[in-house]
Amino acid sequence: SAFDLTRVADTLRARIDASLDAYCELSDGCPDELQAAIRYSLLAPGKRLRPILVLMATRACGRQVEVALPAACAVEMVHAYSLIHDDLPAMDDDDLRRGQPACHKKFGEATAILAGDALLTLAFEVLAREVHPPRVAAACCGALARAAGASGMVGGQADDVAGHLPTSDNPESRSTHTLESIHNRKTGAMICVALRLGALVAEADQTQIEALENYGRCVGLAFQITDDLLDVQGQEAAIGKRAGKDSVRGKLTFPGLFGAEESSRRAE
Ligand code: GRG
């Protein structure tokens, strides 16, 4: 009860936002329109859940949060890229993100794709340059690349996108296993790696890393179930994007599979 999560998160979010702002002050060679699109999406008001988890993991391992700010920002950059690309017409086709027009609605599709590309690469530049010593930077780059890549977030997104196709109505594709596998990669991997990066920059031991990752898996699943529930129950203004989309598209979701009550129980 002595721990006020809202207050701690607010304080950490302010530090993360200041660092993000500094990191996307891009100079020489970056066209103004591209920089504007990068800043528009990265600095838009989000919860900063993943970077907050990085900082809190570092603190849990006994180090000051300052040491974790570059890794925290790198995770948020990859997250912001994924949201920009996810909103594109070829993906989830969303007009609204974080309570404002999606990046491609504001800047056009080509600039939005490039802003996503630039954020993804900037994340690794920041890790390589700002994390010390170099072997920890290399470990962070490897971990983030694995989580965000073809067997992680991108793979989960690919299966999710394929699931929207009318041909995928076989019963197996509608199983709990499929649902959890998609979410573990699409959403869970980035939440898990946030905790792993926090531990890595703190030079934590294997037991600490595993404990944090186990926590990350549980939080990731609870987060996804809640996201599905908000899509069913949420108001657009509260969630900052269109509500009710999942059922319109016949998407595989936790409330769709287990009902809202059982889904809430599982998230709890
Ligand atoms: C395009 C490669 C690629 C991947 C996209 C993350 C993702 C994968 C898609 C987002 C689609 C979505 C709504 C997923 C549900 C969970 C989720 C990641 C929600 C958005 O994250 P929040 O709630 O957003 O942390 P804020 O804006 O607070 O950062």
mmCIF file of C-alpha atoms and ligand atoms in Angstrom, residues 44-51 76 78-88 91-92 94 97-98 148 153-158 160 183 185-187 190-191 223-224 227-228 239 241 251, ligand 1:
data_model
loop_
_atom_site.group_PDB
_atom_site.id
_atom_site.type_symbol
_atom_site.label_atom_id
_atom_site.label_comp_id
_atom_site.label_asym_id
_atom_site.label_seq_id
_atom_site.Cartn_x
_atom_site.Cartn_y
_atom_site.Cartn_z
ATOM 1 C CA ALA A 44 1.889 11.084 -29.054
ATOM 2 C CA PRO A 45 0.316 10.504 -25.656
ATOM 3 C CA GLY A 46 0.657 6.781 -24.965
ATOM 4 C CA LYS A 47 0.816 4.946 -21.680
ATOM 5 C CA ARG A 48 4.569 4.181 -22.120
ATOM 6 C CA LEU A 49 3.895 0.803 -20.529
ATOM 7 C CA ARG A 50 6.882 -0.974 -22.058
ATOM 8 C CA PRO A 51 9.524 1.668 -21.224
ATOM 9 C CA GLU A 76 9.103 2.490 -27.201
ATOM 10 C CA VAL A 78 9.964 -0.266 -31.843
ATOM 11 C CA HIS A 79 6.472 -0.163 -30.329
ATOM 12 C CA ALA A 80 5.682 3.147 -32.068
ATOM 13 C CA TYR A 81 6.869 1.737 -35.423
ATOM 14 C CA SER A 82 4.639 -1.313 -34.943
ATOM 15 C CA LEU A 83 1.611 0.880 -34.251
ATOM 16 C CA ILE A 84 2.271 3.024 -37.366
ATOM 17 C CA HIS A 85 2.575 -0.041 -39.599
ATOM 18 C CA ASP A 86 -0.333 -1.817 -37.901
ATOM 19 C CA ASP A 87 -2.635 1.118 -38.725
ATOM 20 C CA LEU A 88 -1.841 1.033 -42.463
ATOM 21 C CA MET A 91 -2.698 -4.186 -42.056
ATOM 22 C CA ASP A 92 -5.365 -3.286 -39.511
ATOM 23 C CA ASP A 94 -7.138 2.185 -38.586
ATOM 24 C CA ARG A 97 -4.335 6.080 -32.881
ATOM 25 C CA ARG A 98 -3.626 7.455 -29.426
ATOM 26 C CA ALA A 148 10.477 -7.728 -32.519
ATOM 27 C CA MET A 153 6.128 -9.555 -32.948
ATOM 28 C CA VAL A 154 6.362 -9.631 -36.756
ATOM 29 C CA GLY A 155 5.572 -13.369 -36.800
ATOM 30 C CA GLY A 156 2.576 -12.906 -34.500
ATOM 31 C CA GLN A 157 1.340 -10.053 -36.652
ATOM 32 C CA ALA A 158 1.741 -12.187 -39.802
ATOM 33 C CA ASP A 160 -2.922 -12.449 -37.061
ATOM 34 C CA HIS A 183 -0.658 -12.881 -28.642
ATOM 35 C CA ARG A 185 4.444 -13.169 -30.102
ATOM 36 C CA LYS A 186 2.516 -10.081 -31.274
ATOM 37 C CA THR A 187 2.093 -8.381 -27.904
ATOM 38 C CA MET A 190 7.669 -6.879 -26.548
ATOM 39 C CA ILE A 191 6.428 -6.779 -22.951
ATOM 40 C CA PHE A 223 -2.766 -6.968 -21.053
ATOM 41 C CA GLN A 224 -3.987 -8.655 -24.230
ATOM 42 C CA ASP A 227 -7.264 -5.040 -24.702
ATOM 43 C CA ASP A 228 -9.770 -7.497 -26.218
ATOM 44 C CA ILE A 239 -9.149 3.793 -25.665
ATOM 45 C CA LYS A 241 -8.935 4.105 -31.273
ATOM 46 C CA LYS A 251 -11.232 -11.739 -35.209
HETATM 47 C C1 GRG B 1 3.124 -4.074 -37.810
HETATM 48 C C2 GRG B 1 5.072 -5.614 -37.342
HETATM 49 C C3 GRG B 1 3.821 -5.005 -36.908
HETATM 50 C C4 GRG B 1 3.353 -5.342 -35.710
HETATM 51 C C5 GRG B 1 2.167 -4.768 -35.112
HETATM 52 C C6 GRG B 1 1.750 -4.169 -31.672
HETATM 53 C C7 GRG B 1 1.127 -4.596 -32.920
HETATM 54 C C8 GRG B 1 1.924 -5.460 -33.829
HETATM 55 C C9 GRG B 1 -0.075 -4.204 -33.278
HETATM 56 C C10 GRG B 1 -0.935 -3.339 -32.454
HETATM 57 C C11 GRG B 1 -2.324 -3.799 -32.605
HETATM 58 C C12 GRG B 1 -2.962 -3.896 -31.309
HETATM 59 C C13 GRG B 1 -4.024 -2.920 -31.010
HETATM 60 C C14 GRG B 1 -2.599 -4.848 -30.449
HETATM 61 C C15 GRG B 1 -3.204 -5.019 -29.145
HETATM 62 C C16 GRG B 1 -2.293 -4.719 -28.016
HETATM 63 C C17 GRG B 1 -1.516 -3.493 -28.212
HETATM 64 C C18 GRG B 1 -0.135 -3.701 -28.636
HETATM 65 C C19 GRG B 1 -2.044 -2.303 -27.987
HETATM 66 C C20 GRG B 1 -1.310 -1.029 -28.113
HETATM 67 O O1 GRG B 1 -0.399 -0.875 -27.069
HETATM 68 P P1 GRG B 1 -0.670 0.141 -25.861
HETATM 69 O O2 GRG B 1 -2.060 -0.039 -25.318
HETATM 70 O O3 GRG B 1 -0.620 1.515 -26.637
HETATM 71 O O4 GRG B 1 0.445 -0.005 -24.875
HETATM 72 P P2 GRG B 1 -0.046 2.940 -26.179
HETATM 73 O O5 GRG B 1 -0.623 3.889 -27.201
HETATM 74 O O6 GRG B 1 -0.510 3.249 -24.787
HETATM 75 O O7 GRG B 1 1.444 2.820 -26.275
#
